[in-house]
Amino acid sequence: MKLKNSYFYTIRENVKDEDSNSGNLLVRAGMVKKSSSGVYMYMPLGLKILQNIQNIIREEMNRTDAQEVLMPSLIPEEVYEASGRRKGFGNSMFSLRDRFNKPFVLGPTHEELFAVAAGMKIRSYKDLPFNIYQFQNKFRDEPRPRFGLIRVREFIMKDAYSFDADEQGLHESYMKMFNAYKASFDRMHIKYTIVKADTGIMGGLLSEEFQALSPIGEDTLVICDNCHYSCNLEIAKCPEKGETQNEAYQQIQAIHTPHVGTIADVADYLQLPHDQFVKTLIYMIDDQPVACLVRGNRDVNEVKLQKLFKATKIELADLATVEKVTNAKVGFAGPVGITIPVIMDNEIRGMRNFIVGANKTDYHFINTNLHDFTPTKIADIRLIQENDVCSECGHPIHFEKGIEIGNTFKLGTKYSKAMNLAYLDQNNQLQDVWMGSYGIGPGRCMAALAEQSYDEKGLIWPLDIAPFKVCIVVININDELQLKTGNSLYDSLNKMGIETILDDRDERAGVKFNDMDLIGIPIRITIGKALADQQVEIKERQSAETVKIPLANCLAYIQQLIG
RNA sequence: CGGGAUGUAGCACAAUUUGGUAGUGCACUUGCUUUGGGAGCAAGGGGUCGCAGGUUCAAAUCCUGUCAUCCCGACCA
């Protein structure tokens, strides 16, 4: 690309409506532009980056013999009714009606249509296995889009779906995809980690997430360096046994705690540490009130609760419900004498003489013990914390923040059952097809790379991702020799298959240097004063050094840098 | 969906409190000078002040409504 007479622009200052470094840099580099909240235009440079990412993924998909297809975005709502997922998506689906008032949605994910597509082929066990995939726009009406390309409402997703005869086959197909994902992200040079995760609305047997490490990541990852246990916070198992207290049992006793409802306030008032309290939270689980007990310094993990109850809806009870079930103002709930089911966290089993709400306004019980109430269930229902130890090996765990760039699911037979996707086995018996689904967000990969690699000058792209690998800055375009040399290098590099920018704009040197730094081109060739000595200067984006080399060696030098 | 804030030129902002000719910096055009890390001087172009009502002799400014964007939270494959 020759910049003179090209659609190329940069912005000197940060823009107001981008909250992340990656978002601001991508906008300033003229790569993307926000169209509306969570919806972006891709400009030439941004599109090239996106395509480079997509090409890597496509190559790795094709290497597994997966085949590319393209599904529509506009889908009759009944397709999601059929699989039972319309409700689960709720208003995070964009929905619309055609001229005959028939309801449609813009697809947020495509298991259903792929099941239909697979049904065109599958009759017998001989038709399995296979894998089909697409790059296609997905629509999700996120309540709060943010962080540039990271949480958006319209985005391209590479989604792949595998179809197998049995669980063993699914496992093999899954591992092929899993390895292709690793290969793809390795080639992109993203720093990432893989964690187990909740299957959520997708359902199924197993979910693993590929998480790009970044402080702005919205997912918390729980990592054990000792045994390599790693999972999303939402499903992280807590240690089976908490600490066991050995002090003598004391007699439960109500005490007056006027106007202090929160753990922090009561702890202050009684001058006792938070971990000597047991917190009672009233949840509505599928619209039934349930009291959940966790230690005072812990939090309830709603995903665990949801799984424990196999519930579809979990939310904290509203204030009126809390007051009704506890017969007290909010802040004084406790397990003793309460009439709704009581779910107690494992950790509380080791506690003695703890403090709970008394179900009476302005009163707490001290010296409460397990014999003072009867939990309905005892289970692991708390969020793990950073000072906890690994449930597998006992080594301390730590947290990381991650951006979910890919997700692989073993779906099992959930969708094939819902969509009547079956095959005849060797014994002429109908069997459900085993499905897997696999997603990558190329736009998120782009944003994650930008978050992981930039400096005060701008973006720094890996060679395989950069929109152009080399830029040639002609310092003085009025110097005919400089301009001619630049053009000649430009032609040669392009002939060598090395995508190159020629900055032949009538700008000052500083403007050109800054623009090329901002957009993050890995290698810069400067043609200026040194040309008088038949030399050009080479500077790599991520290095501070500039090297002078003879013009005659330039192409060979670049070739070697690119490798 | 709750709480908060902001909408003025391509970008970043001032003027709004106290109603009276719409401004500054960057970007853009022209000229001269300059020319290796975002040049200087001069002269210009560009605005239905988010939108719709209302109050007023007069509204960017006051009032009502509405839309959009952003932040915090809730939510989220």
XYZ file of C-alpha atoms (C1' of nucleotides) in Angstrom:
640
model
C 0.000 0.000 0.000
C 1.315 3.383 -0.975
C 0.006 5.813 1.574
C -0.312 8.738 -0.792
C -3.776 8.419 -2.317
C -4.776 5.577 -0.005
C -7.603 5.334 2.478
C -5.347 5.699 5.486
C -5.748 7.889 8.532
C -4.649 8.107 12.112
C -5.899 10.108 15.053
C -3.451 11.951 17.265
C -5.390 12.035 20.488
C -7.303 9.447 22.453
C -11.005 9.377 21.746
C -13.553 9.819 24.468
C -15.798 6.816 23.919
C -13.173 4.091 24.135
C -12.405 2.807 27.601
C -9.562 0.362 26.937
C -6.026 0.775 25.668
C -6.667 -1.642 22.850
C -9.886 0.127 21.856
C -8.265 3.520 21.812
C -5.159 2.382 19.968
C -7.141 0.477 17.344
C -9.351 3.508 16.759
C -6.419 5.919 16.690
C -4.549 3.658 14.284
C -7.506 3.913 11.891
C -8.153 0.180 12.141
C -11.658 0.195 13.559
C -14.336 2.755 14.248
C -17.265 2.407 16.610
C -20.549 2.611 14.747
C -22.851 2.219 17.732
C -22.391 0.767 21.173
C -20.665 -2.583 20.736
C -20.763 -2.448 16.932
C -17.659 -1.683 14.879
C -16.547 -0.888 11.360
C -13.299 -2.519 10.239
C -11.075 -0.243 8.166
C -8.421 -1.557 5.739
C -5.637 -2.088 8.273
C -7.986 -3.561 10.859
C -9.550 -5.834 8.277
C -6.136 -7.119 7.203
C -5.301 -7.980 10.809
C -8.629 -9.718 11.205
C -8.070 -11.637 7.981
C -4.582 -12.680 9.040
C -6.053 -14.069 12.233
C -8.859 -15.775 10.336
C -6.435 -17.282 7.854
C -4.406 -18.866 10.626
C -7.564 -20.346 12.114
C -8.822 -21.485 8.710
C -5.544 -23.226 7.930
C -5.593 -25.039 11.250
C -9.241 -26.025 10.781
C -8.631 -27.311 7.282
C -5.623 -29.259 8.536
C -8.076 -31.301 10.661
C -10.186 -31.913 7.528
C -13.008 -29.763 8.819
C -15.042 -28.225 5.990
C -16.104 -24.601 5.718
C -19.765 -23.642 5.285
C -21.782 -20.461 5.780
C -25.057 -20.210 7.685
C -27.483 -17.299 7.690
C -27.654 -14.731 10.459
C -31.380 -14.288 10.021
C -33.051 -17.283 11.599
C -36.699 -18.075 12.366
C -37.263 -17.836 16.092
C -38.912 -21.284 16.087
C -35.496 -22.863 15.479
C -34.473 -21.833 18.980
C -37.869 -22.732 20.384
C -37.340 -26.232 19.036
C -34.096 -26.700 20.949
C -35.585 -25.132 24.070
C -33.014 -22.365 24.120
C -35.158 -19.361 23.182
C -35.994 -18.735 26.829
C -32.435 -19.227 28.008
C -31.149 -16.519 25.701
C -33.923 -14.166 26.739
C -33.475 -10.614 25.547
C -29.817 -11.114 24.737
C -31.127 -12.207 21.333
C -31.892 -9.514 18.788
C -35.352 -10.313 17.543
C -37.384 -8.881 14.699
C -40.369 -9.661 12.524
C -40.798 -9.988 8.804
C -43.586 -8.341 6.784
C -45.949 -11.196 7.602
C -45.222 -10.672 11.286
C -43.274 -13.900 11.526
C -40.697 -13.719 14.336
C -37.018 -13.973 13.456
C -33.830 -13.619 15.477
C -30.258 -12.751 14.576
C -28.286 -15.847 15.476
C -26.183 -15.680 18.655
C -24.711 -19.159 18.041
C -25.571 -21.899 15.607
C -25.840 -25.358 17.153
C -29.402 -25.720 15.914
C -28.753 -24.854 12.267
C -25.658 -26.999 12.176
C -27.710 -29.901 13.505
C -30.113 -29.318 10.629
C -27.219 -29.131 8.166
C -25.708 -32.308 9.591
C -29.073 -34.015 9.188
C -28.759 -33.586 5.411
C -25.875 -36.006 5.476
C -26.341 -38.336 8.419
C -28.264 -41.570 7.829
C -25.975 -44.291 9.014
C -22.965 -44.773 11.264
C -20.959 -44.855 8.032
C -21.667 -41.146 7.588
C -19.781 -40.263 10.779
C -17.645 -38.579 11.901
C -17.203 -35.168 10.275
C -16.684 -31.555 11.264
C -18.059 -28.411 9.637
C -17.301 -24.801 10.496
C -17.908 -21.222 9.451
C -16.795 -17.658 9.970
C -19.940 -15.703 10.509
C -21.413 -12.693 12.223
C -22.998 -13.375 15.560
C -25.402 -11.048 17.325
C -25.761 -10.825 21.083
C -27.502 -7.941 22.709
C -25.041 -7.528 25.567
C -26.328 -5.427 28.449
C -23.038 -3.603 28.586
C -20.660 -3.680 25.640
C -17.186 -2.509 26.590
C -13.439 -2.646 26.090
C -13.393 -1.944 22.367
C -13.596 -5.167 20.389
C -13.695 -7.332 23.504
C -17.353 -7.221 24.461
C -19.443 -6.352 21.439
C -22.916 -6.984 20.133
C -22.075 -7.938 16.554
C -18.935 -9.932 15.939
C -17.447 -12.549 13.703
C -17.064 -15.955 15.230
C -15.402 -19.016 13.872
C -17.695 -21.767 15.047
C -17.120 -25.439 14.328
C -19.302 -28.439 15.094
C -18.296 -32.077 15.214
C -20.607 -35.056 14.724
C -19.763 -38.508 16.020
C -21.377 -41.878 16.616
C -20.451 -42.213 20.271
C -18.709 -40.645 23.210
C -15.313 -42.060 22.298
C -15.643 -40.571 18.818
C -16.639 -37.233 20.306
C -13.560 -37.339 22.481
C -11.318 -37.899 19.479
C -12.981 -35.128 17.470
C -12.781 -32.853 20.481
C -9.069 -33.426 20.929
C -8.448 -32.676 17.257
C -10.173 -29.307 17.646
C -8.507 -28.673 20.980
C -5.088 -29.181 19.423
C -5.993 -27.083 16.385
C -6.970 -24.282 18.782
C -3.672 -24.504 20.587
C -1.830 -24.412 17.265
C -3.863 -21.387 16.140
C -3.254 -19.328 19.266
C 0.406 -20.292 19.326
C 0.779 -19.017 15.777
C -0.893 -15.752 16.783
C 1.606 -15.356 19.623
C -1.153 -14.694 22.115
C -0.266 -15.307 25.755
C -3.064 -17.597 26.890
C -4.010 -20.315 29.288
C -6.659 -23.038 29.136
C -9.194 -23.470 31.922
C -12.183 -25.674 32.597
C -15.432 -23.747 32.727
C -19.149 -23.965 33.289
C -21.119 -25.242 30.312
C -23.784 -22.600 30.950
C -26.558 -22.231 28.439
C -24.701 -24.470 25.977
C -25.183 -27.467 28.221
C -23.205 -30.619 27.682
C -20.411 -32.569 29.306
C -17.296 -30.440 29.206
C -16.325 -26.873 28.516
C -12.794 -25.571 28.261
C -11.924 -21.939 27.668
C -8.892 -20.457 25.970
C -8.162 -17.322 27.948
C -5.821 -14.564 26.800
C -4.098 -13.230 29.899
C -4.781 -9.558 30.499
C -5.550 -7.352 33.504
C -8.690 -6.079 31.774
C -9.990 -9.623 31.294
C -13.481 -10.081 32.678
C -12.973 -13.698 33.703
C -11.105 -14.720 36.828
C -8.977 -17.800 36.356
C -7.937 -20.055 39.191
C -4.500 -21.520 38.616
C -2.438 -24.027 40.583
C 1.236 -23.940 39.588
C 1.943 -27.209 41.335
C -0.514 -29.651 39.755
C -1.678 -27.494 36.817
C -5.278 -27.496 37.954
C -6.820 -24.512 36.171
C -10.394 -23.430 35.845
C -12.712 -20.488 35.671
C -13.558 -18.995 39.073
C -17.210 -19.880 38.505
C -16.540 -23.619 38.898
C -13.375 -23.673 41.015
C -13.705 -26.352 43.689
C -12.902 -25.289 47.212
C -10.798 -27.474 49.489
C -12.947 -30.272 50.972
C -11.848 -29.525 54.510
C -11.554 -26.075 55.936
C -9.612 -25.457 59.092
C -10.962 -27.317 62.131
C -11.415 -25.317 65.299
C -10.908 -27.199 68.553
C -12.184 -24.873 71.224
C -14.834 -26.174 73.636
C -18.486 -25.872 72.604
C -20.243 -23.003 74.305
C -23.921 -22.319 74.844
C -25.727 -20.443 72.072
C -26.813 -17.008 73.222
C -28.773 -14.134 71.680
C -27.176 -10.734 71.989
C -28.466 -7.281 71.159
C -26.823 -5.785 68.086
C -28.814 -2.631 67.387
C -28.803 -1.303 63.801
C -25.820 -3.367 62.681
C -26.849 -5.655 59.846
C -23.819 -6.240 57.661
C -20.987 -8.585 58.606
C -18.575 -5.662 58.587
C -20.736 -3.620 60.965
C -21.440 -6.481 63.373
C -17.780 -7.501 63.365
C -16.836 -3.936 64.213
C -19.480 -3.733 66.889
C -18.443 -7.009 68.545
C -14.734 -6.529 67.847
C -14.503 -9.978 66.256
C -12.951 -11.071 62.936
C -15.162 -11.693 59.883
C -14.233 -15.336 59.720
C -15.916 -16.012 63.061
C -19.275 -15.180 61.440
C -21.531 -17.230 59.241
C -23.330 -15.239 56.574
C -26.903 -16.218 55.669
C -28.018 -15.188 52.183
C -31.560 -15.746 51.011
C -31.639 -16.845 47.360
C -34.581 -17.459 45.086
C -33.784 -20.736 43.346
C -36.333 -21.323 40.610
C -38.558 -18.958 42.602
C -38.231 -20.902 45.889
C -36.511 -19.145 48.811
C -33.443 -20.928 50.178
C -31.029 -19.869 52.927
C -27.390 -20.232 51.945
C -24.676 -20.242 54.591
C -21.074 -19.318 53.960
C -18.345 -18.169 56.308
C -18.398 -14.413 56.944
C -15.352 -13.685 54.822
C -16.605 -15.757 51.851
C -18.994 -15.263 48.956
C -21.590 -17.569 47.468
C -20.811 -19.071 44.056
C -24.091 -18.920 42.195
C -22.974 -21.304 39.469
C -22.354 -23.983 42.090
C -25.760 -23.316 43.614
C -27.376 -23.556 40.234
C -25.735 -26.911 39.564
C -26.555 -28.225 43.029
C -30.239 -27.554 42.419
C -30.141 -28.189 38.663
C -31.925 -24.851 38.608
C -32.532 -22.565 35.656
C -32.853 -19.335 37.612
C -30.837 -18.101 40.577
C -31.126 -14.680 42.100
C -30.795 -13.004 45.463
C -34.212 -12.651 47.099
C -35.669 -9.174 47.204
C -35.879 -7.348 50.513
C -39.564 -8.099 51.086
C -38.984 -11.847 50.715
C -36.020 -11.736 53.077
C -38.084 -9.983 55.716
C -40.920 -12.419 55.249
C -38.854 -15.590 55.610
C -36.728 -14.301 58.499
C -39.390 -12.299 60.343
C -36.743 -9.627 60.708
C -35.234 -6.711 58.885
C -32.574 -7.461 56.309
C -29.246 -8.101 58.020
C -30.420 -10.473 60.725
C -31.038 -13.696 58.796
C -29.709 -16.886 60.318
C -30.146 -20.655 60.103
C -31.525 -21.214 63.618
C -35.266 -21.670 63.522
C -35.707 -20.631 59.907
C -38.371 -22.596 58.043
C -36.976 -22.561 54.502
C -34.320 -25.039 53.287
C -30.814 -24.307 54.589
C -27.797 -25.002 52.368
C -24.536 -24.899 54.275
C -21.082 -24.555 52.821
C -18.615 -27.370 53.558
C -16.228 -25.067 55.343
C -18.649 -24.368 58.167
C -18.367 -27.986 59.339
C -15.044 -27.172 60.963
C -16.237 -24.027 62.741
C -17.126 -23.710 66.437
C -18.948 -21.037 68.388
C -19.741 -18.823 65.415
C -22.034 -15.838 65.099
C -25.200 -15.816 62.989
C -28.253 -13.616 62.580
C -31.062 -14.446 65.017
C -33.993 -13.957 62.604
C -35.006 -11.151 64.909
C -34.379 -7.518 64.173
C -31.311 -6.148 66.018
C -30.271 -9.556 67.429
C -27.510 -12.052 66.603
C -26.642 -15.408 68.138
C -23.134 -15.923 69.402
C -21.611 -19.322 70.167
C -23.713 -21.014 67.515
C -22.723 -24.588 66.688
C -23.816 -27.264 64.252
C -26.088 -28.903 66.812
C -28.144 -25.680 66.986
C -29.683 -26.093 63.513
C -30.127 -28.677 60.777
C -28.918 -27.887 57.292
C -30.913 -29.394 54.428
C -27.745 -29.868 52.409
C -24.045 -29.454 53.052
C -22.085 -28.735 49.921
C -19.353 -26.667 48.317
C -21.200 -23.453 47.494
C -18.616 -20.739 48.006
C -16.300 -18.844 45.684
C -12.695 -19.822 46.049
C -10.382 -17.044 47.222
C -6.791 -16.236 46.529
C -5.548 -17.418 49.902
C -7.164 -20.851 49.413
C -5.346 -24.003 48.494
C -5.839 -26.206 45.457
C -8.584 -28.807 45.956
C -6.480 -31.364 44.054
C -3.024 -31.042 45.614
C -3.207 -28.623 48.528
C -0.757 -26.135 47.009
C -1.781 -22.437 47.216
C -3.697 -21.296 44.134
C -3.510 -17.885 42.512
C -5.789 -15.835 40.279
C -5.263 -14.484 36.776
C -7.526 -12.300 34.648
C -8.437 -13.563 31.208
C -10.191 -12.576 27.996
C -12.086 -15.565 26.611
C -10.852 -15.940 23.032
C -11.951 -19.504 22.430
C -14.197 -22.136 23.918
C -14.572 -25.831 23.220
C -17.601 -27.850 24.307
C -18.380 -31.509 24.431
C -22.103 -31.140 23.898
C -23.013 -34.802 24.003
C -26.469 -35.609 22.667
C -28.394 -32.585 23.962
C -28.939 -30.927 20.594
C -29.205 -34.082 18.554
C -32.033 -35.218 20.835
C -33.735 -31.822 20.589
C -33.281 -31.605 16.846
C -33.893 -35.297 16.044
C -30.436 -35.913 14.737
C -29.947 -39.671 14.744
C -28.246 -42.405 12.745
C -28.709 -46.140 12.238
C -26.032 -48.243 13.874
C -24.681 -51.630 12.756
C -27.674 -53.319 14.386
C -30.187 -51.168 12.535
C -30.960 -49.274 15.749
C -31.502 -45.497 15.822
C -28.861 -43.727 17.928
C -28.339 -40.107 18.887
C -25.441 -38.279 17.288
C -22.742 -36.965 19.644
C -21.913 -33.336 19.036
C -19.122 -30.982 19.947
C -19.017 -27.244 19.363
C -15.985 -25.014 19.167
C -15.769 -21.224 18.958
C -13.081 -18.612 18.432
C -13.600 -14.846 18.352
C -11.080 -13.432 15.846
C -11.968 -9.863 16.849
C -11.285 -10.674 20.466
C -7.981 -12.219 19.464
C -7.122 -8.941 17.755
C -8.088 -6.916 20.828
C -6.310 -9.317 23.184
C -3.116 -9.083 21.130
C -3.401 -5.303 21.214
C -3.889 -5.386 25.001
C -0.887 -7.641 25.431
C 1.490 -5.750 23.205
C 1.748 -1.996 22.970
C 3.892 0.843 24.260
C 3.636 4.618 24.566
C 4.091 4.924 20.800
C 1.311 2.545 19.864
C 0.580 -1.020 18.836
C 3.187 -3.752 18.356
C 1.977 -6.628 16.165
C 3.628 -10.011 15.752
C 4.917 -10.544 12.196
C 2.225 -13.056 11.290
C -0.576 -10.763 12.415
C 0.651 -7.323 11.333
C -1.359 -5.754 8.492
C 1.937 -5.125 6.714
C 5.258 -6.624 7.667
C 7.466 -3.810 6.429
C 7.086 -0.076 6.002
C 9.361 2.098 3.941
C 9.607 5.687 5.127
C 10.874 8.053 2.471
C 12.115 11.020 4.480
C 12.094 13.603 1.719
C 9.739 12.827 -1.138
C 11.096 15.802 -3.042
C 14.436 14.049 -3.268
C 14.016 12.077 -6.458
C 16.610 9.479 -5.591
C 15.010 8.776 -2.221
C 11.561 8.430 -3.762
C 12.833 6.233 -6.588
C 14.744 4.001 -4.180
C 11.704 3.693 -1.971
C 9.489 2.704 -4.881
C 11.985 0.210 -6.144
C 12.347 -1.447 -2.711
C 8.577 -1.456 -2.422
C 8.174 -3.289 -5.721
C 10.877 -5.806 -4.870
C 9.455 -6.609 -1.433
C 5.971 -7.077 -2.836
C 7.359 -9.377 -5.521
C 8.970 -11.386 -2.724
C 5.511 -11.759 -1.199
C 6.314 -9.416 1.690
C 3.444 -7.057 2.266
C 4.813 -3.555 2.493
C 3.705 0.025 3.096
C 5.423 2.835 1.245
C 5.051 6.091 3.154
C 5.342 8.521 0.279
C 3.207 11.212 1.884
C 4.361 14.806 1.953
C 4.756 14.835 5.732
C 7.545 15.592 8.094
C 9.715 12.664 9.177
C 8.343 12.731 12.722
C 4.767 12.381 11.524
C 5.641 9.353 9.429
C 7.678 7.693 12.163
C 4.938 8.233 14.684
C 2.228 6.914 12.377
C 4.191 3.778 11.536
C 4.889 3.221 15.243
C 1.227 3.766 16.094
C -0.044 1.165 13.640
C 2.665 -1.242 14.771
C 4.434 -2.333 11.598
C 7.161 -4.760 12.707
C 9.990 -3.606 10.423
C 10.765 -0.088 9.226
C 13.125 0.854 6.427
C 14.114 4.527 6.495
C 15.393 6.079 3.314
C 17.032 9.398 4.093
C 20.399 11.049 4.435
C 22.308 7.782 4.592
C 21.266 7.083 1.015
C 24.123 9.366 -0.040
C 26.413 6.601 1.235
C 24.258 3.931 -0.406
C 22.807 2.992 2.972
C 19.352 2.612 4.449
C 18.312 2.260 8.076
C 16.375 -0.643 9.533
C 14.440 -0.432 12.769
C 12.360 -3.160 14.322
C 9.243 -1.918 16.067
C 9.885 -3.611 19.379
C 13.539 -2.605 19.549
C 15.086 0.768 20.318
C 18.015 0.242 17.942
C 18.386 1.440 14.388
C 20.932 -0.322 12.164
C 22.433 1.066 8.993
C 22.975 -1.393 6.202
C 24.087 -1.076 2.585
C 21.150 -0.584 0.237
C 22.341 -3.557 -1.791
C 21.896 -5.862 1.218
C 18.502 -4.528 2.199
C 16.286 -7.181 0.619
C 18.379 -10.042 1.931
C 18.434 -8.472 5.382
C 14.633 -8.131 5.451
C 14.187 -11.637 4.143
C 16.330 -12.934 6.975
C 14.443 -10.884 9.593
C 11.155 -12.296 8.404
C 12.586 -15.785 8.292
C -32.556 -2.982 34.545
C -30.715 0.417 38.992
C -27.176 4.621 40.206
C -24.110 8.614 38.000
C -22.305 11.701 34.040
C -21.987 13.703 29.152
C -23.959 15.286 24.186
C -21.143 22.205 20.953
C -16.717 21.507 13.677
C -13.311 15.193 11.753
C -10.828 14.739 17.115
C -10.263 16.865 22.193
C -12.644 20.678 24.721
C -14.446 26.035 26.439
C -18.748 29.158 26.546
C -24.337 27.016 30.037
C -23.923 28.999 36.653
C -25.930 34.919 35.456
C -30.301 34.032 28.180
C -27.937 38.847 24.017
C -23.305 38.024 16.937
C -20.692 30.153 18.653
C -15.055 29.964 20.405
C -9.867 27.500 21.451
C -6.148 23.577 20.278
C -5.237 19.617 16.786
C -6.772 18.154 11.818
C -8.173 20.509 6.757
C -7.232 24.561 2.366
C -3.748 28.463 0.307
C 0.950 31.139 0.574
C 5.871 31.894 2.573
C 9.611 29.887 5.678
C 11.161 25.185 7.664
C 12.530 19.957 6.803
C 15.445 12.894 10.420
C 10.694 11.934 15.923
C 3.701 14.843 15.716
C 7.178 22.675 12.498
C 6.440 28.395 12.446
C 3.896 32.688 10.612
C -0.244 34.603 7.864
C -4.898 34.184 5.516
C -9.087 30.844 5.006
C -13.053 26.740 4.860
C -16.052 23.877 8.017
C -21.585 24.206 13.121
C -29.283 23.572 11.890
C -24.904 23.724 19.821
C -28.094 15.320 19.951
C -33.507 15.627 18.689
C -38.662 17.504 19.664
C -41.687 20.684 22.160
C -42.224 24.916 25.589
C -40.957 29.848 28.161
C -38.969 34.613 26.194
C -38.358 40.489 22.298
C -34.245 36.920 22.230
C -32.294 29.995 23.972
C -26.060 26.269 23.170
C -27.662 28.585 27.912
C -34.001 28.151 31.377
C -38.242 24.181 31.515
C -40.470 19.368 29.772
C -39.904 15.155 27.027
C -36.962 12.042 24.123
C -32.678 9.723 21.903
C -27.581 8.540 22.080
C -22.879 7.704 24.375
C -19.805 6.684 28.585
C -18.814 5.181 33.843
C -20.202 2.050 38.399
C -23.299 -2.045 39.515
C -26.623 -6.119 38.112
C -26.342 -9.468 33.940
C -23.441 -12.286 30.471
C -21.332 -18.771 25.929
